[in-house]
Amino acid sequence: MKKIIVNNYEEASSVAAALFAEQIWQKPDTVLGLATGGTPVGLYNRLAAMNKAGALDFSRVVSYNLDEYYPILKSNDQSYDYFMRDNLFNHINIKPENIHLPNGEAKDPAAECAAYDAAIAAAGGIDLQLLGIGVNGHLGFNEPEAALHAGTHLTDLTPSTLQANARFFGDDPSKVPTQALTMGIGTIMSARKIVMIATGAVKAPIIKDLFSGRISTNNPGSFLLLHPDATVIVDRAAMGE
Ligand code: GLP
């Protein structure tokens, strides 16, 4: 696992943007794995600015997002579908038919999850997967548990995640959907390259655990230690400085 230590969030976003631009320049039909949360917003702003300036073309890029609340309407402004349109897709020239997220409106979540993994495989797999990390180590919504799921699945959110995400739902944990559809740890680990961004003092304990080199399902992020091409971009605050 490669570590890049930067001064702050802005630098982390710029370093990540350079890695994503490089990937798309090298392979214009790149299959991206994308993430939500506060962490990727700076990266998405930079990718949108590069697209606007004519420096980065998304016309052949394909994307698969990590996760989505369940159930949730796409029109809900807290859905990840809405978040992605608002923060990235409405500002770049990606084709709507190339955008994929787990469908929070699906009637049959198990069928939706199986179809999602099949679609990723049919697209040739993910070339570059973006990740944030939850304060409890979750990747996507793979929460710390005795056993992790390999494939995309429906999962219950932990109280810690409901609390952490309440800030997006009027600071009321009871308003956060209690379940989500998420790529599994196997789906994530199948990506050819992974870039994780972790910033802010709130992430320092989980990053310390990750950098201890111990792999545990209690910290799903620690599975990155097994990936052949994973880069973790961490700012000084998340390093505990
Ligand atoms: C969310 C998402 C994750 C994200 C994480 C961290 O709940 N499901 O994909 O990485 O929590 O969020 P943030 O970037 O806001 O710290």
PDB file of C-alpha atoms and ligand atoms in Angstrom:
ATOM      1  CA  MET A   1       0.000   0.000   0.000  1.00  0.00           C
ATOM      2  CA  LYS A   2       1.430   3.349  -1.086  1.00  0.00           C
ATOM      3  CA  LYS A   3       1.008   6.286   1.318  1.00  0.00           C
ATOM      4  CA  ILE A   4       0.961   9.915   0.197  1.00  0.00           C
ATOM      5  CA  ILE A   5       0.996  12.346   3.117  1.00  0.00           C
ATOM      6  CA  VAL A   6      -0.187  15.875   2.359  1.00  0.00           C
ATOM      7  CA  ASN A   7      -0.724  19.019   4.420  1.00  0.00           C
ATOM      8  CA  ASN A   8      -4.488  19.355   4.177  1.00  0.00           C
ATOM      9  CA  TYR A   9      -7.770  18.527   2.428  1.00  0.00           C
ATOM     10  CA  GLU A  10      -7.090  20.833  -0.551  1.00  0.00           C
ATOM     11  CA  GLU A  11      -3.764  19.132  -1.254  1.00  0.00           C
ATOM     12  CA  ALA A  12      -5.341  15.690  -0.876  1.00  0.00           C
ATOM     13  CA  SER A  13      -7.997  16.664  -3.433  1.00  0.00           C
ATOM     14  CA  SER A  14      -5.373  17.967  -5.880  1.00  0.00           C
ATOM     15  CA  VAL A  15      -3.182  14.859  -5.587  1.00  0.00           C
ATOM     16  CA  ALA A  16      -6.227  12.622  -6.145  1.00  0.00           C
ATOM     17  CA  ALA A  17      -7.359  14.735  -9.131  1.00  0.00           C
ATOM     18  CA  ALA A  18      -3.933  14.281 -10.738  1.00  0.00           C
ATOM     19  CA  LEU A  19      -4.160  10.481 -10.301  1.00  0.00           C
ATOM     20  CA  PHE A  20      -7.680  10.377 -11.781  1.00  0.00           C
ATOM     21  CA  ALA A  21      -6.764  12.652 -14.710  1.00  0.00           C
ATOM     22  CA  GLU A  22      -3.686  10.536 -15.459  1.00  0.00           C
ATOM     23  CA  GLN A  23      -5.839   7.389 -15.488  1.00  0.00           C
ATOM     24  CA  ILE A  24      -8.389   8.905 -17.913  1.00  0.00           C
ATOM     25  CA  TRP A  25      -5.662  10.323 -20.194  1.00  0.00           C
ATOM     26  CA  GLN A  26      -4.046   6.869 -20.354  1.00  0.00           C
ATOM     27  CA  LYS A  27      -7.354   5.031 -20.884  1.00  0.00           C
ATOM     28  CA  PRO A  28     -10.176   7.288 -22.140  1.00  0.00           C
ATOM     29  CA  ASP A  29     -12.741   4.484 -21.711  1.00  0.00           C
ATOM     30  CA  THR A  30     -11.761   3.971 -18.059  1.00  0.00           C
ATOM     31  CA  VAL A  31     -14.262   2.267 -15.757  1.00  0.00           C
ATOM     32  CA  LEU A  32     -14.286   4.319 -12.549  1.00  0.00           C
ATOM     33  CA  GLY A  33     -15.566   3.230  -9.153  1.00  0.00           C
ATOM     34  CA  LEU A  34     -16.856   6.371  -7.404  1.00  0.00           C
ATOM     35  CA  ALA A  35     -17.650   7.305  -3.820  1.00  0.00           C
ATOM     36  CA  THR A  36     -19.796   9.756  -1.894  1.00  0.00           C
ATOM     37  CA  GLY A  37     -19.411  11.508   1.456  1.00  0.00           C
ATOM     38  CA  GLY A  38     -17.689  14.775   2.243  1.00  0.00           C
ATOM     39  CA  THR A  39     -14.251  13.477   1.250  1.00  0.00           C
ATOM     40  CA  PRO A  40     -14.531  13.316  -2.582  1.00  0.00           C
ATOM     41  CA  VAL A  41     -16.146  16.741  -3.080  1.00  0.00           C
ATOM     42  CA  GLY A  42     -12.830  18.582  -3.560  1.00  0.00           C
ATOM     43  CA  LEU A  43     -11.674  15.958  -6.058  1.00  0.00           C
ATOM     44  CA  TYR A  44     -14.976  16.162  -7.970  1.00  0.00           C
ATOM     45  CA  ASN A  45     -14.728  19.979  -8.116  1.00  0.00           C
ATOM     46  CA  ARG A  46     -11.271  19.690  -9.632  1.00  0.00           C
ATOM     47  CA  LEU A  47     -12.309  17.031 -12.176  1.00  0.00           C
ATOM     48  CA  ALA A  48     -15.280  19.214 -13.211  1.00  0.00           C
ATOM     49  CA  ALA A  49     -12.989  22.245 -13.607  1.00  0.00           C
ATOM     50  CA  MET A  50     -10.575  20.255 -15.784  1.00  0.00           C
ATOM     51  CA  ASN A  51     -13.490  19.017 -17.902  1.00  0.00           C
ATOM     52  CA  LYS A  52     -14.796  22.584 -18.295  1.00  0.00           C
ATOM     53  CA  ALA A  53     -11.338  23.796 -19.298  1.00  0.00           C
ATOM     54  CA  GLY A  54     -11.206  21.123 -22.017  1.00  0.00           C
ATOM     55  CA  ALA A  55      -8.345  19.265 -20.313  1.00  0.00           C
ATOM     56  CA  LEU A  56     -10.218  16.084 -19.380  1.00  0.00           C
ATOM     57  CA  ASP A  57     -12.814  14.220 -21.443  1.00  0.00           C
ATOM     58  CA  PHE A  58     -15.402  11.961 -19.786  1.00  0.00           C
ATOM     59  CA  SER A  59     -17.281  11.081 -23.003  1.00  0.00           C
ATOM     60  CA  ARG A  60     -16.069   7.467 -22.925  1.00  0.00           C
ATOM     61  CA  VAL A  61     -15.722   7.087 -19.142  1.00  0.00           C
ATOM     62  CA  VAL A  62     -18.012   4.608 -17.399  1.00  0.00           C
ATOM     63  CA  SER A  63     -18.771   4.850 -13.664  1.00  0.00           C
ATOM     64  CA  TYR A  64     -20.078   2.545 -10.960  1.00  0.00           C
ATOM     65  CA  ASN A  65     -20.750   4.001  -7.515  1.00  0.00           C
ATOM     66  CA  LEU A  66     -19.934   2.145  -4.335  1.00  0.00           C
ATOM     67  CA  ASP A  67     -23.224   2.367  -2.533  1.00  0.00           C
ATOM     68  CA  GLU A  68     -26.680   3.856  -2.041  1.00  0.00           C
ATOM     69  CA  TYR A  69     -29.069   4.072   0.883  1.00  0.00           C
ATOM     70  CA  TYR A  70     -32.008   1.627   0.827  1.00  0.00           C
ATOM     71  CA  PRO A  71     -34.755   2.325   0.319  1.00  0.00           C
ATOM     72  CA  ILE A  72     -34.442   5.892  -0.975  1.00  0.00           C
ATOM     73  CA  LEU A  73     -35.889   7.813  -3.905  1.00  0.00           C
ATOM     74  CA  LYS A  74     -33.371   9.114  -6.436  1.00  0.00           C
ATOM     75  CA  SER A  75     -35.115  12.483  -6.148  1.00  0.00           C
ATOM     76  CA  ASN A  76     -34.338  12.654  -2.388  1.00  0.00           C
ATOM     77  CA  ASP A  77     -31.577  15.256  -2.049  1.00  0.00           C
ATOM     78  CA  GLN A  78     -29.768  12.937   0.404  1.00  0.00           C
ATOM     79  CA  SER A  79     -29.678  10.002  -2.017  1.00  0.00           C
ATOM     80  CA  TYR A  80     -26.247   9.218  -3.403  1.00  0.00           C
ATOM     81  CA  ASP A  81     -27.813   9.366  -6.866  1.00  0.00           C
ATOM     82  CA  TYR A  82     -28.680  13.027  -6.193  1.00  0.00           C
ATOM     83  CA  PHE A  83     -25.280  13.685  -4.591  1.00  0.00           C
ATOM     84  CA  MET A  84     -23.395  12.377  -7.625  1.00  0.00           C
ATOM     85  CA  ARG A  85     -25.453  14.428 -10.095  1.00  0.00           C
ATOM     86  CA  ASP A  86     -25.093  17.522  -7.936  1.00  0.00           C
ATOM     87  CA  ASN A  87     -21.368  17.201  -7.225  1.00  0.00           C
ATOM     88  CA  LEU A  88     -20.039  15.647 -10.431  1.00  0.00           C
ATOM     89  CA  PHE A  89     -22.225  14.265 -13.204  1.00  0.00           C
ATOM     90  CA  ASN A  90     -24.127  17.513 -13.938  1.00  0.00           C
ATOM     91  CA  HIS A  91     -20.777  19.269 -14.420  1.00  0.00           C
ATOM     92  CA  ILE A  92     -18.910  16.872 -16.759  1.00  0.00           C
ATOM     93  CA  ASN A  93     -19.551  15.373 -20.199  1.00  0.00           C
ATOM     94  CA  ILE A  94     -20.114  11.789 -18.987  1.00  0.00           C
ATOM     95  CA  LYS A  95     -22.915  10.041 -20.907  1.00  0.00           C
ATOM     96  CA  PRO A  96     -25.996   9.360 -18.724  1.00  0.00           C
ATOM     97  CA  GLU A  97     -26.080   5.742 -19.958  1.00  0.00           C
ATOM     98  CA  ASN A  98     -22.526   5.258 -18.635  1.00  0.00           C
ATOM     99  CA  ILE A  99     -23.473   6.241 -15.050  1.00  0.00           C
ATOM    100  CA  HIS A 100     -24.378   3.450 -12.610  1.00  0.00           C
ATOM    101  CA  LEU A 101     -25.345   3.408  -8.940  1.00  0.00           C
ATOM    102  CA  PRO A 102     -27.037   0.666  -6.939  1.00  0.00           C
ATOM    103  CA  ASN A 103     -30.746   1.442  -7.285  1.00  0.00           C
ATOM    104  CA  GLY A 104     -32.213   2.527  -3.943  1.00  0.00           C
ATOM    105  CA  GLU A 105     -35.671   2.290  -5.523  1.00  0.00           C
ATOM    106  CA  ALA A 106     -35.266  -1.398  -6.543  1.00  0.00           C
ATOM    107  CA  LYS A 107     -38.205  -3.631  -5.596  1.00  0.00           C
ATOM    108  CA  ASP A 108     -35.971  -6.704  -5.243  1.00  0.00           C
ATOM    109  CA  PRO A 109     -32.670  -5.688  -3.594  1.00  0.00           C
ATOM    110  CA  ALA A 110     -31.064  -9.138  -3.957  1.00  0.00           C
ATOM    111  CA  ALA A 111     -31.721  -9.144  -7.718  1.00  0.00           C
ATOM    112  CA  GLU A 112     -30.460  -5.549  -7.942  1.00  0.00           C
ATOM    113  CA  CYS A 113     -27.192  -6.503  -6.176  1.00  0.00           C
ATOM    114  CA  ALA A 114     -26.583  -9.547  -8.399  1.00  0.00           C
ATOM    115  CA  ALA A 115     -27.287  -7.478 -11.531  1.00  0.00           C
ATOM    116  CA  TYR A 116     -24.899  -4.761 -10.317  1.00  0.00           C
ATOM    117  CA  ASP A 117     -21.964  -7.169  -9.929  1.00  0.00           C
ATOM    118  CA  ALA A 118     -22.786  -8.757 -13.302  1.00  0.00           C
ATOM    119  CA  ALA A 119     -22.817  -5.316 -14.963  1.00  0.00           C
ATOM    120  CA  ILE A 120     -19.409  -4.423 -13.473  1.00  0.00           C
ATOM    121  CA  ALA A 121     -17.978  -7.725 -14.718  1.00  0.00           C
ATOM    122  CA  ALA A 122     -19.529  -7.218 -18.175  1.00  0.00           C
ATOM    123  CA  ALA A 123     -17.934  -3.743 -18.332  1.00  0.00           C
ATOM    124  CA  GLY A 124     -14.534  -5.422 -17.883  1.00  0.00           C
ATOM    125  CA  GLY A 125     -14.168  -4.652 -14.173  1.00  0.00           C
ATOM    126  CA  ILE A 126     -13.255  -1.393 -12.429  1.00  0.00           C
ATOM    127  CA  ASP A 127      -9.977   0.220 -13.491  1.00  0.00           C
ATOM    128  CA  LEU A 128      -9.757   2.791 -10.698  1.00  0.00           C
ATOM    129  CA  GLN A 129     -11.795   2.738  -7.500  1.00  0.00           C
ATOM    130  CA  LEU A 130     -12.089   5.834  -5.304  1.00  0.00           C
ATOM    131  CA  LEU A 131     -12.668   5.280  -1.594  1.00  0.00           C
ATOM    132  CA  GLY A 132     -13.245   7.306   1.520  1.00  0.00           C
ATOM    133  CA  ILE A 133     -13.219   5.597   4.889  1.00  0.00           C
ATOM    134  CA  GLY A 134     -15.798   5.744   7.667  1.00  0.00           C
ATOM    135  CA  VAL A 135     -14.692   6.684  11.189  1.00  0.00           C
ATOM    136  CA  ASN A 136     -15.352   3.020  12.044  1.00  0.00           C
ATOM    137  CA  GLY A 137     -13.321   1.790   9.044  1.00  0.00           C
ATOM    138  CA  HIS A 138     -16.233   1.120   6.717  1.00  0.00           C
ATOM    139  CA  LEU A 139     -15.597   1.034   2.965  1.00  0.00           C
ATOM    140  CA  GLY A 140     -18.713   1.966   1.029  1.00  0.00           C
ATOM    141  CA  PHE A 141     -21.147   0.532   3.563  1.00  0.00           C
ATOM    142  CA  ASN A 142     -19.103  -2.560   4.455  1.00  0.00           C
ATOM    143  CA  GLU A 143     -19.414  -2.067   8.181  1.00  0.00           C
ATOM    144  CA  PRO A 144     -17.110  -3.708  10.768  1.00  0.00           C
ATOM    145  CA  GLU A 145     -18.514  -7.205  11.371  1.00  0.00           C
ATOM    146  CA  ALA A 146     -17.300 -10.698  12.199  1.00  0.00           C
ATOM    147  CA  ALA A 147     -17.560 -11.577   8.491  1.00  0.00           C
ATOM    148  CA  LEU A 148     -17.658  -9.360   5.397  1.00  0.00           C
ATOM    149  CA  HIS A 149     -19.587  -9.990   2.168  1.00  0.00           C
ATOM    150  CA  ALA A 150     -17.660 -10.460  -1.066  1.00  0.00           C
ATOM    151  CA  GLY A 151     -20.289  -9.188  -3.492  1.00  0.00           C
ATOM    152  CA  THR A 152     -22.740  -6.298  -3.663  1.00  0.00           C
ATOM    153  CA  HIS A 153     -25.377  -6.749  -0.966  1.00  0.00           C
ATOM    154  CA  LEU A 154     -28.038  -5.157   1.231  1.00  0.00           C
ATOM    155  CA  THR A 155     -26.679  -4.264   4.658  1.00  0.00           C
ATOM    156  CA  ASP A 156     -27.807  -2.740   7.948  1.00  0.00           C
ATOM    157  CA  LEU A 157     -26.019   0.456   8.950  1.00  0.00           C
ATOM    158  CA  THR A 158     -24.337   0.545  12.359  1.00  0.00           C
ATOM    159  CA  PRO A 159     -25.356   3.070  15.034  1.00  0.00           C
ATOM    160  CA  SER A 160     -21.948   4.756  14.556  1.00  0.00           C
ATOM    161  CA  THR A 161     -22.635   5.273  10.827  1.00  0.00           C
ATOM    162  CA  LEU A 162     -26.199   6.483  11.457  1.00  0.00           C
ATOM    163  CA  GLN A 163     -24.720   8.996  13.910  1.00  0.00           C
ATOM    164  CA  ALA A 164     -21.911  10.037  11.542  1.00  0.00           C
ATOM    165  CA  ASN A 165     -24.307  10.535   8.606  1.00  0.00           C
ATOM    166  CA  ALA A 166     -27.010  12.305  10.636  1.00  0.00           C
ATOM    167  CA  ARG A 167     -25.314  15.600   9.731  1.00  0.00           C
ATOM    168  CA  PHE A 168     -26.768  15.185   6.227  1.00  0.00           C
ATOM    169  CA  PHE A 169     -30.278  14.499   7.594  1.00  0.00           C
ATOM    170  CA  GLY A 170     -30.872  17.580   9.736  1.00  0.00           C
ATOM    171  CA  ASP A 171     -28.639  16.200  12.534  1.00  0.00           C
ATOM    172  CA  ASP A 172     -31.310  13.578  13.315  1.00  0.00           C
ATOM    173  CA  PRO A 173     -30.005   9.958  13.295  1.00  0.00           C
ATOM    174  CA  SER A 174     -33.622   8.690  13.173  1.00  0.00           C
ATOM    175  CA  LYS A 175     -33.971  10.258   9.680  1.00  0.00           C
ATOM    176  CA  VAL A 176     -30.994   8.336   8.208  1.00  0.00           C
ATOM    177  CA  PRO A 177     -32.115   5.242   6.223  1.00  0.00           C
ATOM    178  CA  THR A 178     -31.108   2.188   8.263  1.00  0.00           C
ATOM    179  CA  GLN A 179     -30.040   0.049   5.310  1.00  0.00           C
ATOM    180  CA  ALA A 180     -27.943   0.428   2.184  1.00  0.00           C
ATOM    181  CA  LEU A 181     -26.887  -1.389  -0.975  1.00  0.00           C
ATOM    182  CA  THR A 182     -23.114  -1.575  -1.181  1.00  0.00           C
ATOM    183  CA  MET A 183     -20.423  -3.145  -3.291  1.00  0.00           C
ATOM    184  CA  GLY A 184     -18.862  -5.950  -1.275  1.00  0.00           C
ATOM    185  CA  ILE A 185     -15.266  -6.089  -0.142  1.00  0.00           C
ATOM    186  CA  GLY A 186     -14.591  -8.501  -3.033  1.00  0.00           C
ATOM    187  CA  THR A 187     -16.104  -6.106  -5.578  1.00  0.00           C
ATOM    188  CA  ILE A 188     -13.869  -3.337  -4.200  1.00  0.00           C
ATOM    189  CA  MET A 189     -10.732  -5.499  -4.059  1.00  0.00           C
ATOM    190  CA  SER A 190     -11.272  -6.594  -7.700  1.00  0.00           C
ATOM    191  CA  ALA A 191     -10.550  -3.039  -8.910  1.00  0.00           C
ATOM    192  CA  ARG A 192      -7.209  -2.825 -10.729  1.00  0.00           C
ATOM    193  CA  LYS A 193      -6.228   0.319  -8.807  1.00  0.00           C
ATOM    194  CA  ILE A 194      -7.591   1.865  -5.633  1.00  0.00           C
ATOM    195  CA  VAL A 195      -7.164   5.428  -4.361  1.00  0.00           C
ATOM    196  CA  MET A 196      -8.360   6.147  -0.838  1.00  0.00           C
ATOM    197  CA  ILE A 197      -8.537   9.659   0.636  1.00  0.00           C
ATOM    198  CA  ALA A 198      -8.650  10.179   4.408  1.00  0.00           C
ATOM    199  CA  THR A 199      -8.551  13.674   5.875  1.00  0.00           C
ATOM    200  CA  GLY A 200      -9.312  15.356   9.177  1.00  0.00           C
ATOM    201  CA  ALA A 201      -8.580  14.529  12.821  1.00  0.00           C
ATOM    202  CA  VAL A 202     -11.795  12.474  13.071  1.00  0.00           C
ATOM    203  CA  LYS A 203     -10.125   9.827  10.848  1.00  0.00           C
ATOM    204  CA  ALA A 204      -6.855   9.681  12.839  1.00  0.00           C
ATOM    205  CA  PRO A 205      -7.749   6.640  15.034  1.00  0.00           C
ATOM    206  CA  ILE A 206      -8.882   4.479  12.096  1.00  0.00           C
ATOM    207  CA  ILE A 207      -5.873   5.514   9.979  1.00  0.00           C
ATOM    208  CA  LYS A 208      -3.561   4.634  12.876  1.00  0.00           C
ATOM    209  CA  ASP A 209      -5.201   1.202  12.971  1.00  0.00           C
ATOM    210  CA  LEU A 210      -4.847   0.817   9.172  1.00  0.00           C
ATOM    211  CA  PHE A 211      -1.178   1.805   9.239  1.00  0.00           C
ATOM    212  CA  SER A 212      -0.509  -0.679  12.056  1.00  0.00           C
ATOM    213  CA  GLY A 213      -0.518  -3.313   9.318  1.00  0.00           C
ATOM    214  CA  ARG A 214      -3.089  -5.551  11.009  1.00  0.00           C
ATOM    215  CA  ILE A 215      -5.863  -6.918   8.782  1.00  0.00           C
ATOM    216  CA  SER A 216      -9.228  -7.353  10.451  1.00  0.00           C
ATOM    217  CA  THR A 217     -12.907  -7.351   9.504  1.00  0.00           C
ATOM    218  CA  ASN A 218     -13.244  -4.933  12.448  1.00  0.00           C
ATOM    219  CA  ASN A 219     -11.581  -2.391  10.125  1.00  0.00           C
ATOM    220  CA  PRO A 220     -12.773  -3.155   6.570  1.00  0.00           C
ATOM    221  CA  GLY A 221     -10.326  -0.491   5.336  1.00  0.00           C
ATOM    222  CA  SER A 222      -7.471  -2.768   6.417  1.00  0.00           C
ATOM    223  CA  PHE A 223      -8.203  -5.047   3.434  1.00  0.00           C
ATOM    224  CA  LEU A 224      -6.430  -2.412   1.320  1.00  0.00           C
ATOM    225  CA  LEU A 225      -3.214  -3.801   2.817  1.00  0.00           C
ATOM    226  CA  LEU A 226      -3.791  -6.878   0.608  1.00  0.00           C
ATOM    227  CA  HIS A 227      -4.373  -4.954  -2.639  1.00  0.00           C
ATOM    228  CA  PRO A 228      -1.526  -4.925  -5.191  1.00  0.00           C
ATOM    229  CA  ASP A 229      -2.088  -1.303  -6.314  1.00  0.00           C
ATOM    230  CA  ALA A 230      -3.662   0.765  -3.534  1.00  0.00           C
ATOM    231  CA  THR A 231      -2.694   4.360  -2.757  1.00  0.00           C
ATOM    232  CA  VAL A 232      -3.849   6.102   0.416  1.00  0.00           C
ATOM    233  CA  ILE A 233      -3.762   9.902   0.468  1.00  0.00           C
ATOM    234  CA  VAL A 234      -3.766  11.144   4.074  1.00  0.00           C
ATOM    235  CA  ASP A 235      -3.505  14.657   5.445  1.00  0.00           C
ATOM    236  CA  ARG A 236      -1.564  15.621   8.560  1.00  0.00           C
ATOM    237  CA  ALA A 237      -4.686  15.796  10.718  1.00  0.00           C
ATOM    238  CA  ALA A 238      -5.669  12.218   9.776  1.00  0.00           C
ATOM    239  CA  MET A 239      -2.065  11.211  10.543  1.00  0.00           C
ATOM    240  CA  GLY A 240      -2.757  12.463  14.079  1.00  0.00           C
ATOM    241  CA  GLU A 241      -0.401  15.459  13.826  1.00  0.00           C
TER     242      GLU A 241
HETATM  243  C1  GLP B   1     -20.228   7.276   3.971  1.00  0.00           C
HETATM  244  C2  GLP B   1     -20.068   6.464   2.665  1.00  0.00           C
HETATM  245  C3  GLP B   1     -18.647   6.031   2.456  1.00  0.00           C
HETATM  246  C4  GLP B   1     -17.727   7.168   2.831  1.00  0.00           C
HETATM  247  C5  GLP B   1     -17.788   7.372   4.316  1.00  0.00           C
HETATM  248  C6  GLP B   1     -16.965   8.549   4.815  1.00  0.00           C
HETATM  249  O1  GLP B   1     -21.224   6.806   4.806  1.00  0.00           O
HETATM  250  N1  GLP B   1     -20.932   5.333   2.539  1.00  0.00           N
HETATM  251  O2  GLP B   1     -18.462   5.600   1.109  1.00  0.00           O
HETATM  252  O3  GLP B   1     -16.413   6.868   2.473  1.00  0.00           O
HETATM  253  O4  GLP B   1     -19.100   7.360   4.811  1.00  0.00           O
HETATM  254  O5  GLP B   1     -17.643   9.758   4.643  1.00  0.00           O
HETATM  255  P1  GLP B   1     -16.928  11.153   4.694  1.00  0.00           P
HETATM  256  O6  GLP B   1     -16.119  11.250   3.446  1.00  0.00           O
HETATM  257  O7  GLP B   1     -18.041  12.167   4.713  1.00  0.00           O
HETATM  258  O8  GLP B   1     -16.088  11.165   5.908  1.00  0.00           O
END
